[in-house]
């Protein structure tokens, strides 16, 4: 910790009221930080494979070493403790716990999460487990991946291996992180693992991810011997029409449908949105629903994890004014709001965060919300000591925490906020080039140095709590 740094100017400290029970945390995921990809019996995930595809990841980066967290876990837990947070959201690597995605538990791999849980509890930090943050065992992809219905059942089996071991100490369980990314980026757009480009495969993946969530949730709930919280984390933006034209309004409807309602309607109401079913039918596609699936998917759950980075507008015409593409499908074109951008070229739109949270409260009432990810990449410059004076990231966090407080004032039941991310890490297709950490990582030496934003976050939590 840099002893002279005091965090950002007082003006950035939100003058917001968040209750003492509000959970403050930091988040990571297994493949992005752990490294040690062949240790203790771990076998390749789809990300290990994808990283080997020429051109798939910026600079040909991969997660072989990442932040070497697997070997540095105790120091990293001490670092988390130094930030003054209540909770740590991490994910479990399926191919560590159950290499190949089926069969018995790999004790040596599961032991890592056992030690991590104990280390966190000893440090007074609440462990929040995410069971799937995109590292599907490669063998399951070879058998068809998420478009294959069997993967949902494999996921539920794997979830129980983790649950059986950690549920005596872990209270908060998240099944999936951002199924939209798994389905669309992985199976339709192909920019994430496994890199497939098949619209119908993505539609099947959506359904089987949701089914896997429901199957795992039911089994964990049935096995729970005390009060626990079960949930799912979705990435959600806002989808506003770029103009009030009918074409733009329809594009925004489609984007909102495929981005948000296609998950939340089955989860909360037990049905896919009628307009999405119609849109799919118009292109000869459909969710592969079997009898009883929607009852399983809509198993009541306790917490909705919200990952928010930015809001988008949508246009129903391409740059030439066409309303349909060469295949005859309606155009749904992203138009980024005209705002300052982060290093990801994502616009900074905190007011849309409030808009999203209030809308979730309105459209899916009674569902407690937790912000499981929010943060920003900027082109950091570290000084000789490794310290980064990241005013930009600090301002981003301050504005978005204020946005959460504003949504709470409008009635939204938001119970916590996790900064993405604890430390710089492997940012998927962007490799190590994009830094989201509130702690700087020197990848040559693996030295971690809290950035100004980390000190500010720590101070803000203390200040809001009146410490
Ligand atoms: C989210 C992912 C997370 C990280 C952030 C920047 O979509 O869940 O792993 O990459 O984006």
PDB file of C-alpha atoms in Angstrom, residues 53-222:
ATOM      1  CA  UNK A  53      -6.163 -20.071 -32.235  1.00  0.00           C
ATOM      2  CA  UNK A  54      -4.028 -17.581 -34.167  1.00  0.00           C
ATOM      3  CA  UNK A  55      -5.546 -14.102 -33.976  1.00  0.00           C
ATOM      4  CA  UNK A  56      -8.201 -15.020 -31.405  1.00  0.00           C
ATOM      5  CA  UNK A  57      -6.658 -13.073 -28.515  1.00  0.00           C
ATOM      6  CA  UNK A  58      -4.776  -9.776 -28.719  1.00  0.00           C
ATOM      7  CA  UNK A  59      -0.991 -10.337 -28.716  1.00  0.00           C
ATOM      8  CA  UNK A  60      -1.550 -14.109 -28.633  1.00  0.00           C
ATOM      9  CA  UNK A  61      -1.974 -13.905 -24.845  1.00  0.00           C
ATOM     10  CA  UNK A  62      -3.325 -16.782 -22.785  1.00  0.00           C
ATOM     11  CA  UNK A  63      -4.159 -17.682 -19.190  1.00  0.00           C
ATOM     12  CA  UNK A  64      -1.250 -20.080 -18.614  1.00  0.00           C
ATOM     13  CA  UNK A  65       0.225 -17.844 -15.898  1.00  0.00           C
ATOM     14  CA  UNK A  66      -2.212 -14.908 -15.643  1.00  0.00           C
ATOM     15  CA  UNK A  67      -1.820 -13.423 -12.139  1.00  0.00           C
ATOM     16  CA  UNK A  68      -0.408 -16.693 -10.811  1.00  0.00           C
ATOM     17  CA  UNK A  69      -3.129 -16.507  -8.184  1.00  0.00           C
ATOM     18  CA  UNK A  70      -3.145 -20.298  -7.778  1.00  0.00           C
ATOM     19  CA  UNK A  71       0.317 -20.051  -6.216  1.00  0.00           C
ATOM     20  CA  UNK A  72      -0.159 -16.685  -4.507  1.00  0.00           C
ATOM     21  CA  UNK A  73      -3.600 -17.140  -3.011  1.00  0.00           C
ATOM     22  CA  UNK A  74      -2.774 -16.387   0.656  1.00  0.00           C
ATOM     23  CA  UNK A  75      -1.095 -13.091  -0.238  1.00  0.00           C
ATOM     24  CA  UNK A  76      -4.016 -12.198  -2.486  1.00  0.00           C
ATOM     25  CA  UNK A  77      -6.469 -12.820   0.333  1.00  0.00           C
ATOM     26  CA  UNK A  78      -4.376 -10.535   2.547  1.00  0.00           C
ATOM     27  CA  UNK A  79      -4.574  -7.934  -0.213  1.00  0.00           C
ATOM     28  CA  UNK A  80      -8.371  -8.255  -0.343  1.00  0.00           C
ATOM     29  CA  UNK A  81      -8.514  -7.834   3.410  1.00  0.00           C
ATOM     30  CA  UNK A  82      -6.425  -4.653   3.173  1.00  0.00           C
ATOM     31  CA  UNK A  83      -9.141  -3.148   0.963  1.00  0.00           C
ATOM     32  CA  UNK A  84     -11.673  -3.313   3.772  1.00  0.00           C
ATOM     33  CA  UNK A  85     -14.312  -5.182   1.771  1.00  0.00           C
ATOM     34  CA  UNK A  86     -16.887  -7.570   3.193  1.00  0.00           C
ATOM     35  CA  UNK A  87     -16.913 -10.155   0.424  1.00  0.00           C
ATOM     36  CA  UNK A  88     -14.917 -11.660  -2.413  1.00  0.00           C
ATOM     37  CA  UNK A  89     -16.638 -13.002  -5.526  1.00  0.00           C
ATOM     38  CA  UNK A  90     -14.540 -15.673  -7.239  1.00  0.00           C
ATOM     39  CA  UNK A  91     -15.328 -18.453  -9.664  1.00  0.00           C
ATOM     40  CA  UNK A  92     -14.466 -22.132  -9.617  1.00  0.00           C
ATOM     41  CA  UNK A  93     -12.691 -23.696 -12.604  1.00  0.00           C
ATOM     42  CA  UNK A  94     -14.747 -26.685 -13.674  1.00  0.00           C
ATOM     43  CA  UNK A  95     -11.751 -28.488 -15.308  1.00  0.00           C
ATOM     44  CA  UNK A  96      -9.871 -28.282 -12.000  1.00  0.00           C
ATOM     45  CA  UNK A  97     -12.658 -29.850  -9.982  1.00  0.00           C
ATOM     46  CA  UNK A  98     -13.905 -32.361 -12.543  1.00  0.00           C
ATOM     47  CA  UNK A  99     -11.359 -32.738 -15.360  1.00  0.00           C
ATOM     48  CA  UNK A 100     -13.102 -33.582 -18.595  1.00  0.00           C
ATOM     49  CA  UNK A 101     -16.446 -32.366 -17.259  1.00  0.00           C
ATOM     50  CA  UNK A 102     -17.819 -35.696 -16.065  1.00  0.00           C
ATOM     51  CA  UNK A 103     -16.965 -38.359 -13.547  1.00  0.00           C
ATOM     52  CA  UNK A 104     -15.536 -38.154 -10.054  1.00  0.00           C
ATOM     53  CA  UNK A 105     -14.154 -35.147  -8.271  1.00  0.00           C
ATOM     54  CA  UNK A 106     -10.468 -34.289  -8.604  1.00  0.00           C
ATOM     55  CA  UNK A 107      -9.601 -33.864  -4.931  1.00  0.00           C
ATOM     56  CA  UNK A 108      -6.393 -31.931  -5.576  1.00  0.00           C
ATOM     57  CA  UNK A 109      -8.197 -29.336  -7.684  1.00  0.00           C
ATOM     58  CA  UNK A 110     -11.122 -28.921  -5.321  1.00  0.00           C
ATOM     59  CA  UNK A 111      -8.682 -28.575  -2.428  1.00  0.00           C
ATOM     60  CA  UNK A 112      -7.578 -25.212  -3.816  1.00  0.00           C
ATOM     61  CA  UNK A 113     -11.077 -23.741  -3.359  1.00  0.00           C
ATOM     62  CA  UNK A 114     -11.285 -25.374   0.049  1.00  0.00           C
ATOM     63  CA  UNK A 115      -8.105 -23.546   1.103  1.00  0.00           C
ATOM     64  CA  UNK A 116      -9.283 -20.299  -0.509  1.00  0.00           C
ATOM     65  CA  UNK A 117     -12.575 -20.496   1.400  1.00  0.00           C
ATOM     66  CA  UNK A 118     -10.799 -21.102   4.690  1.00  0.00           C
ATOM     67  CA  UNK A 119      -8.307 -18.333   4.048  1.00  0.00           C
ATOM     68  CA  UNK A 120     -11.114 -15.877   3.279  1.00  0.00           C
ATOM     69  CA  UNK A 121     -13.113 -16.812   6.349  1.00  0.00           C
ATOM     70  CA  UNK A 122     -10.030 -16.510   8.549  1.00  0.00           C
ATOM     71  CA  UNK A 123      -9.571 -13.000   7.129  1.00  0.00           C
ATOM     72  CA  UNK A 124     -13.205 -12.117   7.889  1.00  0.00           C
ATOM     73  CA  UNK A 125     -14.201 -12.027   4.216  1.00  0.00           C
ATOM     74  CA  UNK A 126     -17.398 -13.638   2.993  1.00  0.00           C
ATOM     75  CA  UNK A 127     -16.760 -16.038   0.061  1.00  0.00           C
ATOM     76  CA  UNK A 128     -19.217 -15.631  -2.847  1.00  0.00           C
ATOM     77  CA  UNK A 129     -18.872 -18.563  -5.227  1.00  0.00           C
ATOM     78  CA  UNK A 130     -19.673 -18.409  -8.934  1.00  0.00           C
ATOM     79  CA  UNK A 131     -19.808 -21.908 -10.370  1.00  0.00           C
ATOM     80  CA  UNK A 132     -19.296 -21.072 -14.039  1.00  0.00           C
ATOM     81  CA  UNK A 133     -17.394 -18.116 -15.428  1.00  0.00           C
ATOM     82  CA  UNK A 134     -16.831 -19.453 -18.944  1.00  0.00           C
ATOM     83  CA  UNK A 135     -14.147 -22.137 -18.518  1.00  0.00           C
ATOM     84  CA  UNK A 136     -16.057 -25.138 -19.898  1.00  0.00           C
ATOM     85  CA  UNK A 137     -14.026 -28.380 -19.965  1.00  0.00           C
ATOM     86  CA  UNK A 138     -12.844 -28.866 -23.541  1.00  0.00           C
ATOM     87  CA  UNK A 139     -14.202 -32.430 -23.642  1.00  0.00           C
ATOM     88  CA  UNK A 140     -17.736 -31.102 -23.131  1.00  0.00           C
ATOM     89  CA  UNK A 141     -17.272 -28.702 -26.027  1.00  0.00           C
ATOM     90  CA  UNK A 142     -16.038 -31.619 -28.134  1.00  0.00           C
ATOM     91  CA  UNK A 143     -19.311 -33.349 -27.230  1.00  0.00           C
ATOM     92  CA  UNK A 144     -21.293 -30.346 -28.503  1.00  0.00           C
ATOM     93  CA  UNK A 145     -20.824 -27.690 -25.799  1.00  0.00           C
ATOM     94  CA  UNK A 146     -23.725 -25.620 -24.495  1.00  0.00           C
ATOM     95  CA  UNK A 147     -25.821 -26.183 -27.644  1.00  0.00           C
ATOM     96  CA  UNK A 148     -25.922 -29.814 -26.489  1.00  0.00           C
ATOM     97  CA  UNK A 149     -28.654 -30.420 -23.884  1.00  0.00           C
ATOM     98  CA  UNK A 150     -26.506 -32.881 -21.939  1.00  0.00           C
ATOM     99  CA  UNK A 151     -24.143 -30.064 -20.902  1.00  0.00           C
ATOM    100  CA  UNK A 152     -26.884 -28.666 -18.635  1.00  0.00           C
ATOM    101  CA  UNK A 153     -26.994 -31.957 -16.715  1.00  0.00           C
ATOM    102  CA  UNK A 154     -23.213 -32.136 -16.575  1.00  0.00           C
ATOM    103  CA  UNK A 155     -23.205 -28.621 -15.094  1.00  0.00           C
ATOM    104  CA  UNK A 156     -25.649 -29.613 -12.370  1.00  0.00           C
ATOM    105  CA  UNK A 157     -23.519 -32.657 -11.462  1.00  0.00           C
ATOM    106  CA  UNK A 158     -20.361 -30.552 -11.314  1.00  0.00           C
ATOM    107  CA  UNK A 159     -22.131 -27.896  -9.231  1.00  0.00           C
ATOM    108  CA  UNK A 160     -22.980 -30.514  -6.636  1.00  0.00           C
ATOM    109  CA  UNK A 161     -19.340 -31.586  -6.364  1.00  0.00           C
ATOM    110  CA  UNK A 162     -18.448 -28.037  -5.380  1.00  0.00           C
ATOM    111  CA  UNK A 163     -21.545 -27.544  -3.242  1.00  0.00           C
ATOM    112  CA  UNK A 164     -20.981 -30.743  -1.277  1.00  0.00           C
ATOM    113  CA  UNK A 165     -17.492 -29.596  -0.361  1.00  0.00           C
ATOM    114  CA  UNK A 166     -17.958 -25.901   0.329  1.00  0.00           C
ATOM    115  CA  UNK A 167     -21.559 -25.481   1.455  1.00  0.00           C
ATOM    116  CA  UNK A 168     -20.668 -25.913   5.123  1.00  0.00           C
ATOM    117  CA  UNK A 169     -18.861 -22.556   4.803  1.00  0.00           C
ATOM    118  CA  UNK A 170     -20.164 -20.744   1.722  1.00  0.00           C
ATOM    119  CA  UNK A 171     -23.559 -19.021   1.969  1.00  0.00           C
ATOM    120  CA  UNK A 172     -23.903 -17.291  -1.397  1.00  0.00           C
ATOM    121  CA  UNK A 173     -23.968 -19.284  -4.632  1.00  0.00           C
ATOM    122  CA  UNK A 174     -24.132 -18.002  -8.195  1.00  0.00           C
ATOM    123  CA  UNK A 175     -24.657 -20.544 -10.945  1.00  0.00           C
ATOM    124  CA  UNK A 176     -23.637 -18.748 -14.150  1.00  0.00           C
ATOM    125  CA  UNK A 177     -21.804 -15.577 -14.973  1.00  0.00           C
ATOM    126  CA  UNK A 178     -23.253 -13.755 -17.980  1.00  0.00           C
ATOM    127  CA  UNK A 179     -24.875 -16.517 -20.055  1.00  0.00           C
ATOM    128  CA  UNK A 180     -25.399 -13.937 -22.828  1.00  0.00           C
ATOM    129  CA  UNK A 181     -21.633 -13.826 -23.323  1.00  0.00           C
ATOM    130  CA  UNK A 182     -21.313 -17.611 -23.290  1.00  0.00           C
ATOM    131  CA  UNK A 183     -24.088 -18.003 -25.843  1.00  0.00           C
ATOM    132  CA  UNK A 184     -23.638 -15.000 -28.157  1.00  0.00           C
ATOM    133  CA  UNK A 185     -19.966 -14.196 -28.005  1.00  0.00           C
ATOM    134  CA  UNK A 186     -19.016 -17.889 -27.845  1.00  0.00           C
ATOM    135  CA  UNK A 187     -21.428 -19.528 -30.273  1.00  0.00           C
ATOM    136  CA  UNK A 188     -22.812 -16.804 -32.567  1.00  0.00           C
ATOM    137  CA  UNK A 189     -20.265 -13.992 -32.928  1.00  0.00           C
ATOM    138  CA  UNK A 190     -17.295 -16.243 -32.252  1.00  0.00           C
ATOM    139  CA  UNK A 191     -15.092 -13.670 -30.511  1.00  0.00           C
ATOM    140  CA  UNK A 192     -15.017 -15.678 -27.270  1.00  0.00           C
ATOM    141  CA  UNK A 193     -14.343 -19.381 -26.724  1.00  0.00           C
ATOM    142  CA  UNK A 194     -15.233 -21.699 -28.321  1.00  0.00           C
ATOM    143  CA  UNK A 195     -15.312 -19.316 -31.277  1.00  0.00           C
ATOM    144  CA  UNK A 196     -18.261 -20.761 -33.158  1.00  0.00           C
ATOM    145  CA  UNK A 197     -20.422 -18.712 -35.556  1.00  0.00           C
ATOM    146  CA  UNK A 198     -23.808 -20.358 -35.654  1.00  0.00           C
ATOM    147  CA  UNK A 199     -26.992 -18.477 -34.748  1.00  0.00           C
ATOM    148  CA  UNK A 200     -29.050 -21.579 -34.010  1.00  0.00           C
ATOM    149  CA  UNK A 201     -26.283 -23.022 -31.852  1.00  0.00           C
ATOM    150  CA  UNK A 202     -26.369 -19.809 -29.802  1.00  0.00           C
ATOM    151  CA  UNK A 203     -30.146 -20.057 -29.355  1.00  0.00           C
ATOM    152  CA  UNK A 204     -29.754 -23.631 -28.121  1.00  0.00           C
ATOM    153  CA  UNK A 205     -26.925 -22.525 -25.830  1.00  0.00           C
ATOM    154  CA  UNK A 206     -29.163 -19.845 -24.253  1.00  0.00           C
ATOM    155  CA  UNK A 207     -31.758 -22.457 -23.351  1.00  0.00           C
ATOM    156  CA  UNK A 208     -29.305 -25.047 -22.061  1.00  0.00           C
ATOM    157  CA  UNK A 209     -27.446 -22.487 -19.953  1.00  0.00           C
ATOM    158  CA  UNK A 210     -30.750 -21.505 -18.352  1.00  0.00           C
ATOM    159  CA  UNK A 211     -31.669 -25.157 -17.902  1.00  0.00           C
ATOM    160  CA  UNK A 212     -28.293 -25.837 -16.291  1.00  0.00           C
ATOM    161  CA  UNK A 213     -28.911 -22.941 -13.904  1.00  0.00           C
ATOM    162  CA  UNK A 214     -32.317 -24.332 -12.956  1.00  0.00           C
ATOM    163  CA  UNK A 215     -31.129 -27.912 -12.518  1.00  0.00           C
ATOM    164  CA  UNK A 216     -28.172 -26.858 -10.375  1.00  0.00           C
ATOM    165  CA  UNK A 217     -30.277 -24.458  -8.310  1.00  0.00           C
ATOM    166  CA  UNK A 218     -32.877 -27.131  -7.563  1.00  0.00           C
ATOM    167  CA  UNK A 219     -30.283 -29.661  -6.499  1.00  0.00           C
ATOM    168  CA  UNK A 220     -28.388 -27.208  -4.315  1.00  0.00           C
ATOM    169  CA  UNK A 221     -31.588 -25.956  -2.706  1.00  0.00           C
ATOM    170  CA  UNK A 222     -32.669 -29.520  -1.959  1.00  0.00           C
TER     171      UNK A 222
END
